[in-house]
Coordinates of C-alpha atoms in Angstrom, one line a residue:
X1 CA 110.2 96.6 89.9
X2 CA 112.2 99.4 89.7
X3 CA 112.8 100.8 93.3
X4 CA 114.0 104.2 93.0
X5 CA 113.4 107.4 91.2
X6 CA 115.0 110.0 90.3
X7 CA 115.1 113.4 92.4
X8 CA 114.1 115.9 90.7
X9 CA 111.0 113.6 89.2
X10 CA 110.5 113.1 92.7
X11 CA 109.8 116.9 93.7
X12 CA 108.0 117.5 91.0
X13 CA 105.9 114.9 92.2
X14 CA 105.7 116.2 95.5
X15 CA 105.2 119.7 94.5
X16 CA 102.7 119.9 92.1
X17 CA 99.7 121.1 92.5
X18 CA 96.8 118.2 93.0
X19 CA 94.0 118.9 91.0
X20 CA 96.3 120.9 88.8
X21 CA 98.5 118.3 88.3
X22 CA 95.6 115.7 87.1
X23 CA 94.6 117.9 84.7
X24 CA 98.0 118.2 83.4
X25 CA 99.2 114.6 83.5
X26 CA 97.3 113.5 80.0
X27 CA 95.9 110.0 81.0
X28 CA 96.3 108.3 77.9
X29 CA 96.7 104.8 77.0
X30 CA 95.3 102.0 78.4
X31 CA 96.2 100.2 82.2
X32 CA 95.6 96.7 82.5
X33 CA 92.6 94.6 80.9
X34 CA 89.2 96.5 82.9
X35 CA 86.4 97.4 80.5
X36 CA 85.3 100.3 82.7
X37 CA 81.3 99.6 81.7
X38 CA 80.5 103.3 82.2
X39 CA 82.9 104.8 79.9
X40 CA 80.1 105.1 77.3
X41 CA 77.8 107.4 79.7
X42 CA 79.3 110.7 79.2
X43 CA 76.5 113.5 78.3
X44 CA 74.6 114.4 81.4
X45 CA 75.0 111.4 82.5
X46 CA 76.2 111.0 86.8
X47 CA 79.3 109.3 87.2
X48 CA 79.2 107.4 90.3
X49 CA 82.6 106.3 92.1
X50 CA 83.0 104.4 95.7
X51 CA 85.8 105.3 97.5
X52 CA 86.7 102.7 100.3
X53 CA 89.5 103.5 102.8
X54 CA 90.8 100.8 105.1
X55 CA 89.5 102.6 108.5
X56 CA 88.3 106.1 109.1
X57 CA 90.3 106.2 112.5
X58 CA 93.8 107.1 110.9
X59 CA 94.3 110.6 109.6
X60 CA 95.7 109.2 106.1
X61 CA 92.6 108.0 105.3
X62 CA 90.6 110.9 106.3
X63 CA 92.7 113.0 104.5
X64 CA 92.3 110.8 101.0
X65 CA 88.1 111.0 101.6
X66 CA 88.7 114.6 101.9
X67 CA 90.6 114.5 98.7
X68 CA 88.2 112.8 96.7
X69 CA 85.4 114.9 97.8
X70 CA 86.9 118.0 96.8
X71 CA 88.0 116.3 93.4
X72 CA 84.4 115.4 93.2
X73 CA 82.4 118.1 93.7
X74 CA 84.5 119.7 91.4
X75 CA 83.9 117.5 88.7
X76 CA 80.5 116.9 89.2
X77 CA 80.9 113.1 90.0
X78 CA 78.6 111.3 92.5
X79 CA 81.1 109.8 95.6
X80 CA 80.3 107.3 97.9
X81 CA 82.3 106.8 100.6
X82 CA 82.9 103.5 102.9
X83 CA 85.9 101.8 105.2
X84 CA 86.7 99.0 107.4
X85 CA 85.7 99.3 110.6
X86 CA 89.5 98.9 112.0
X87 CA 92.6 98.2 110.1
X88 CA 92.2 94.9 108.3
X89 CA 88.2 94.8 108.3
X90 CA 88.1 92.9 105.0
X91 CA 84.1 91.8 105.3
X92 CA 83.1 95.4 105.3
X93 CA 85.3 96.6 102.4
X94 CA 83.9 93.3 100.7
X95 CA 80.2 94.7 101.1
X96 CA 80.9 97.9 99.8
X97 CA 82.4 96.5 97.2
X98 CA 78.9 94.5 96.2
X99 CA 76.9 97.8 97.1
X100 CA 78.9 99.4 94.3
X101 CA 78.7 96.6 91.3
X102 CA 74.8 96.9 92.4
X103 CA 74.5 100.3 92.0
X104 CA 76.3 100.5 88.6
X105 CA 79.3 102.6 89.7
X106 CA 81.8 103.4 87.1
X107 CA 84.6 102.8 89.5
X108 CA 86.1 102.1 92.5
X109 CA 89.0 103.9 94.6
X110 CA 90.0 101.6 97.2
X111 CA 93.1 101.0 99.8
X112 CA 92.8 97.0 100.2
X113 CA 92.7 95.9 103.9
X114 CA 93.9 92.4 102.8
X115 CA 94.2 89.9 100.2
X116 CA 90.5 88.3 100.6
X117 CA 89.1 91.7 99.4
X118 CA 90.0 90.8 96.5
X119 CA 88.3 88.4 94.9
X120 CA 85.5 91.1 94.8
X121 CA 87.4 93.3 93.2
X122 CA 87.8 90.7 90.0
X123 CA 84.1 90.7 90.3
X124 CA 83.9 94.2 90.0
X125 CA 86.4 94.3 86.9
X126 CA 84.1 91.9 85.6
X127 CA 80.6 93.6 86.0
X128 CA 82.8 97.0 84.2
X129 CA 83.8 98.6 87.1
X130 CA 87.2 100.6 86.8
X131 CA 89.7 99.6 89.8
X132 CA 92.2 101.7 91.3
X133 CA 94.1 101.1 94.7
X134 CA 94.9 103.6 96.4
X135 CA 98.3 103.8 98.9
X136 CA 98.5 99.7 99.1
X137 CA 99.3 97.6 96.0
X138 CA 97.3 94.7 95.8
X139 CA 99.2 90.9 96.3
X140 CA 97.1 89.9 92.9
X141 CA 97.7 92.7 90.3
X142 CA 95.2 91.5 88.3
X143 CA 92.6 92.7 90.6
X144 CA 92.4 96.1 89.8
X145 CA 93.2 98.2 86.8
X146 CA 95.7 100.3 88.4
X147 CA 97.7 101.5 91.4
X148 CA 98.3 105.2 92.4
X149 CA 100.8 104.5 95.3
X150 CA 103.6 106.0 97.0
X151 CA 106.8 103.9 96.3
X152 CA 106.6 102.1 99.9
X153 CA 110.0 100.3 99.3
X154 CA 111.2 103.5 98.8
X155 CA 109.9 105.0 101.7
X156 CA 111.5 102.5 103.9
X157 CA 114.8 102.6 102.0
X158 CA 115.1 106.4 102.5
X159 CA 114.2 106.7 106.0
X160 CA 116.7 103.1 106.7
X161 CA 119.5 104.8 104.7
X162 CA 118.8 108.3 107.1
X163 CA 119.2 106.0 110.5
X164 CA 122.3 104.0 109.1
X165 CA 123.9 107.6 108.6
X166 CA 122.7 108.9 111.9
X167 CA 123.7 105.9 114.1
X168 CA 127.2 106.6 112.4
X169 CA 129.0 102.8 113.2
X170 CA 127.0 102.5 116.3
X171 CA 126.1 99.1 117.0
X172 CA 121.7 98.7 115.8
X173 CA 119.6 96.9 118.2
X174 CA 116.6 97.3 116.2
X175 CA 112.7 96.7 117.0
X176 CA 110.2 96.3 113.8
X177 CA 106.9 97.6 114.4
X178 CA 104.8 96.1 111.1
X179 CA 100.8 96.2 110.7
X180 CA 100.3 92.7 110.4
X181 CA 101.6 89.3 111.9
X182 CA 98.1 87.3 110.6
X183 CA 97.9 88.7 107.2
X184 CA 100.4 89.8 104.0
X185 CA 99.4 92.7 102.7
X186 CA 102.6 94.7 100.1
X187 CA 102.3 98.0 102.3
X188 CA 103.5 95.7 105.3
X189 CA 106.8 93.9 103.6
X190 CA 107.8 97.1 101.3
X191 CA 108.1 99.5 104.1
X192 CA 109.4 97.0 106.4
X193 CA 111.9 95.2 103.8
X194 CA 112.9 99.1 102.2
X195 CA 113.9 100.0 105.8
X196 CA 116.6 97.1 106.3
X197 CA 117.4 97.2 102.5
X198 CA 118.4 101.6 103.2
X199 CA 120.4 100.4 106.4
X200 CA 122.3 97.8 104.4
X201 CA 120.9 94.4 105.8
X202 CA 120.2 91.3 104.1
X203 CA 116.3 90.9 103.6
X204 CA 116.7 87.5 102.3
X205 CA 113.1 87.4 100.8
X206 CA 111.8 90.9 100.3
X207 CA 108.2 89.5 100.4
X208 CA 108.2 88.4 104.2
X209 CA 108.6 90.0 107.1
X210 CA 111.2 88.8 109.9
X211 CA 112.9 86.3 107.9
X212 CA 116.6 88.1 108.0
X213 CA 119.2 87.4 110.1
X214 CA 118.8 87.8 113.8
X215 CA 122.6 89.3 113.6
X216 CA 125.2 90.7 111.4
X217 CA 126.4 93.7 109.9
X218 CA 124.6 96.7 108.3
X219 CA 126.2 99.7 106.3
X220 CA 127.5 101.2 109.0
X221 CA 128.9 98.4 111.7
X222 CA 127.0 95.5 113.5
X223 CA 123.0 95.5 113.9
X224 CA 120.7 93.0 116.2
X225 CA 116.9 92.7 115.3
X226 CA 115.0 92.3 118.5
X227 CA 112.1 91.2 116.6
X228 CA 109.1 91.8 114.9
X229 CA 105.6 92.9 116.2
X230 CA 102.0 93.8 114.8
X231 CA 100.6 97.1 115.4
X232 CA 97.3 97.0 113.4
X233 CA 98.9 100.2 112.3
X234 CA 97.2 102.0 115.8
X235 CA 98.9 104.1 118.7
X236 CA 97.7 101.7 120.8
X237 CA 99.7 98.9 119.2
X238 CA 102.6 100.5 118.2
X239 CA 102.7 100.8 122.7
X240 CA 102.1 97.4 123.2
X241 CA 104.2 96.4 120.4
X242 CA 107.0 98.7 121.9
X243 CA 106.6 96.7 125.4
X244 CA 106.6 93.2 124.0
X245 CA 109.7 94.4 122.4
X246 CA 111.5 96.4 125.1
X247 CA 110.6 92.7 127.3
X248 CA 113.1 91.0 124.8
X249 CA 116.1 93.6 124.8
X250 CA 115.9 97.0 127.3
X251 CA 119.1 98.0 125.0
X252 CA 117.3 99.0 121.9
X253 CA 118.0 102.1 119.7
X254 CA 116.2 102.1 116.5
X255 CA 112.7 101.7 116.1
X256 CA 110.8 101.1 113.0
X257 CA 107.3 101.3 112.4
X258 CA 105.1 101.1 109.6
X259 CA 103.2 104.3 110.3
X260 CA 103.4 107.6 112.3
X261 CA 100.7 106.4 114.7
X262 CA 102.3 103.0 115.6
X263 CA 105.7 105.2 116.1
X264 CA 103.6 107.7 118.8
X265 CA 102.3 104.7 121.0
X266 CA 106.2 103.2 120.7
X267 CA 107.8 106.6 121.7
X268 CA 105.5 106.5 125.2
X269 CA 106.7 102.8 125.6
X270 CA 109.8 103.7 125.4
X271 CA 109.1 107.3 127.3
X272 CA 107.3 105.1 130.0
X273 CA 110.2 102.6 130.6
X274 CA 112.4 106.0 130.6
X275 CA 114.6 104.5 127.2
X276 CA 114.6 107.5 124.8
X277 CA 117.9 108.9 125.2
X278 CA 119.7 108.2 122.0
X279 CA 116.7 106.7 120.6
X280 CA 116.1 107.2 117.1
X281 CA 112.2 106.4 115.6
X282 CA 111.6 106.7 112.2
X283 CA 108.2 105.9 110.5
X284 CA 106.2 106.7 107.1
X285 CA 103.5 109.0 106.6
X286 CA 103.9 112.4 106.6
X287 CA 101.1 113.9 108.0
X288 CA 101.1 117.4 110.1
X289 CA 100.8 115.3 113.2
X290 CA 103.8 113.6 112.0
X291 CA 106.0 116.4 111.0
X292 CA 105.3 118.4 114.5
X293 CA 106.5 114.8 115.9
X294 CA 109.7 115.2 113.9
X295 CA 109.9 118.5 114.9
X296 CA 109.4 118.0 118.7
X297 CA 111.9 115.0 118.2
X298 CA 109.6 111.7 119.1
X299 CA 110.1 111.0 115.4
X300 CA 113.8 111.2 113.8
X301 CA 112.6 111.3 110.6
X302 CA 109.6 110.5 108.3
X303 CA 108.7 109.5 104.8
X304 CA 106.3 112.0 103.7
X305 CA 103.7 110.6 100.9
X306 CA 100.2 112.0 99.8
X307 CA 96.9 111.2 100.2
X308 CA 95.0 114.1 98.9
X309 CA 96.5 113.7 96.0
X310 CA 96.0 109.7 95.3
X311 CA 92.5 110.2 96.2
X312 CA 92.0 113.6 93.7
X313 CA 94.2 111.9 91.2
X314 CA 91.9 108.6 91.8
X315 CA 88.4 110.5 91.1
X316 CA 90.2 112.4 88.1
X317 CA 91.0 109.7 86.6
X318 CA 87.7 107.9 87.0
X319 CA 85.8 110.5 85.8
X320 CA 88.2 111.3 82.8
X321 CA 88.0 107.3 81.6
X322 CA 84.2 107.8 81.6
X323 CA 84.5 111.3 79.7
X324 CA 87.0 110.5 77.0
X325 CA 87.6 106.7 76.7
X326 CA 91.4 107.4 78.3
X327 CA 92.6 105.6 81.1
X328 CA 95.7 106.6 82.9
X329 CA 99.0 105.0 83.2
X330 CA 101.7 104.0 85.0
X331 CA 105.1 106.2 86.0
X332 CA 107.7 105.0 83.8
X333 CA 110.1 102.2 84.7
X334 CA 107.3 101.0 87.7
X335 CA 104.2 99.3 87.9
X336 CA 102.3 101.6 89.4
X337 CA 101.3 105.4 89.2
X338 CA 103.5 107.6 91.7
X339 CA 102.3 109.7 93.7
X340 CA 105.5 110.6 95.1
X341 CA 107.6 110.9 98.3
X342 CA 110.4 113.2 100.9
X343 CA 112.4 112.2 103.5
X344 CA 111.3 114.6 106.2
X345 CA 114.0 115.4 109.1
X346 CA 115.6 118.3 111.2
X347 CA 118.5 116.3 111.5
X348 CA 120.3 115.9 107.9
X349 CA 122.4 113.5 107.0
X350 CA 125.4 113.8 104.4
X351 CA 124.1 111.9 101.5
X352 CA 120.7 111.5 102.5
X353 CA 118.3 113.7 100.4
X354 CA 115.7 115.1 102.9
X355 CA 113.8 118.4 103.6
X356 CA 112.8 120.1 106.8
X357 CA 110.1 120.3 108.5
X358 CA 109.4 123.7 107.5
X359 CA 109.3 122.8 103.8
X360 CA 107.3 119.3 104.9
X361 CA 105.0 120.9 107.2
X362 CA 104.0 123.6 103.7
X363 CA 102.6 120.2 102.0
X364 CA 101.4 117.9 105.0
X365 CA 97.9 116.5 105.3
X366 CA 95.4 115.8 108.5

């Protein structure tokens, strides 16, 4: 997979309109092998599509439902809407799965909670559904049609590359606050493994988490990895991921985590234990909450993506395949469709593309 994309592709992807930009970005072509059963309806015809998000408890994925319902309304298409009970819920995301091969929905928009989900989705494919993940990739590619993603390696190579500048040769004793220690799921090991690949460490295998050297050297000078904790992707994790990791070594400076609400519950660890000076956080998301975290300065810097527009992009495309036969494509040189991503910081760094928080808080979401 190609890991990085140009700039100026990049802010164009960023700052195009949503809607507007679905109309505009001719989906042509075929993905991978689906049949979509219901692109023969057309006419007057409803077009149904089940959007499943992993949880309704983390602003990303309200945001995205919000997305598609505004997409849908405006197309006329029929949405139904379902998620996990809590971050890796894979039972309930299976069921709504079923509930949407039984109704005879045309597709599916869904962000996978975990590989078991997706045996269902194969099903699906196979009763003529059209699959698209949303946000996380699946570890089977074959069990959906296509991805409309941020570039999650990406978004942990930028913000690692930002805190390799802004530690400037000073020594990394780093804590990794993942989603999951009991499950692989790609959002988990891209963001994690982009992160130590931006700073300039070894990953060894880029498909496993916590598998790098305890010790060595990263771009800058010397670097320590405390360790590795689960957060679930919650505040309430990231805090007692933060502890379990502040047990190990009181001396760390650069916190990871996979998400912006993982990286609040760390930052009152850390505030609790009285350990922020010099601390640097950085995270992924991008959501308002997120940027008025960067700008109060619990986060150092973020990696903004886009969930309106995956989900808008998602229901477009759906209802377009069903309309006109076309199906959409991937973004040249990847595997995926994407939906784009910013480095988001007050604090610039020389050779670090990033915007502000000004510019970051004009296109945030939640």
């Amino acid at each position: 997979m190609n890991r990085t994309a140009p700039a100026a592709f990049r802010r164009r992807m960023i700052m195009a309109g949503s809607l507007a930009a679905a109309a505009a970005l001719a989906f042509t072509g075929c993905a991978s092998g689906g049949s979509a059963g219901s692109t023969d309806a057309g006419g007057d015809e409803t077009i149904g599509v089940s959007l499943i998000v992993k949880t309704t408890t983390n602003p990303f994925f309200i945001a995205m439902q919000e997305g598609a319902e505004a997409a849908a309304e405006d197309l006329g298409v029929e949405l139904t809407m379902a998620a996990g009970k809590e971050d890796g819920d894979e039972d309930t995301q299976i069921q709504a799965i079923e509930n949407a091969i039984s109704k005879g929905d045309a597709g599916i928009l869904i962000t996978p909670n975990g590989p078991a989900v997706e045996d269902a989705l194969v099903k699906a494919r196979d009763a003529g559904l059209y699959v698209i993940a949303l946000d996380t990739p699946p570890t089977d590619p074959e069990s959906v049609d296509i991805t409309f993603a941020t570039d999650n390696f990406q978004a942990g190579q930028e913000i690692g590359e930002w805190t390799a500048a802004k530690l400037g040769g000073e020594k990394a004793t780093i804590a990794l606050i993942d989603l999951f220690d009991d499950k692989v799921v790609t959002v988990d090991y891209n963001r994690d493994q982009g992160f130590l690949d931006g700073m300039g460490i070894d990953t060894a295998d880029a498909e496993a988490n916590g598998d790098e050297a305890p010790t060595g050297t990263y771009s800058g000078g010397d670097y320590e990895i405390v360790g590795n904790e689960a957060s679930q992707g919650a505040e309430d994790g990231g805090r007692t991921a933060a502890e379990t990791l502040l047990s190990k070594n009181p001396d760390i400076n650069v916190v990871y985590t996979i998400n912006e609400p993982a990286a609040y519950g760390a930052y009152e660890a850390f505030k609790a234990a009285g350990k922020t000076d010099g601390l640097i956080v950085v995270s992924v998301d991008g959501g308002c909450a997120g940027i008025d975290a960067v700008k109060d300065g619990i986060i150092g810097a973020t990696s903004q993506q886009y969930p309106v527009k995956m989900a808008e992009l998602g229901v477009q495309a759906i209802h377009d395949l069903v309309e006109t036969g076309k199906a959409p494509e991937v973004s040249e040189g990847l595997d995926f469709y994407n939906t784009g991503v910013a480095l988001v910081t007050d604090d610039p760094q020389d050779g670090v593309e990033s915007i502000d928080t000004a510019e970051g808080g004009e296109i945030c979401w939640g």
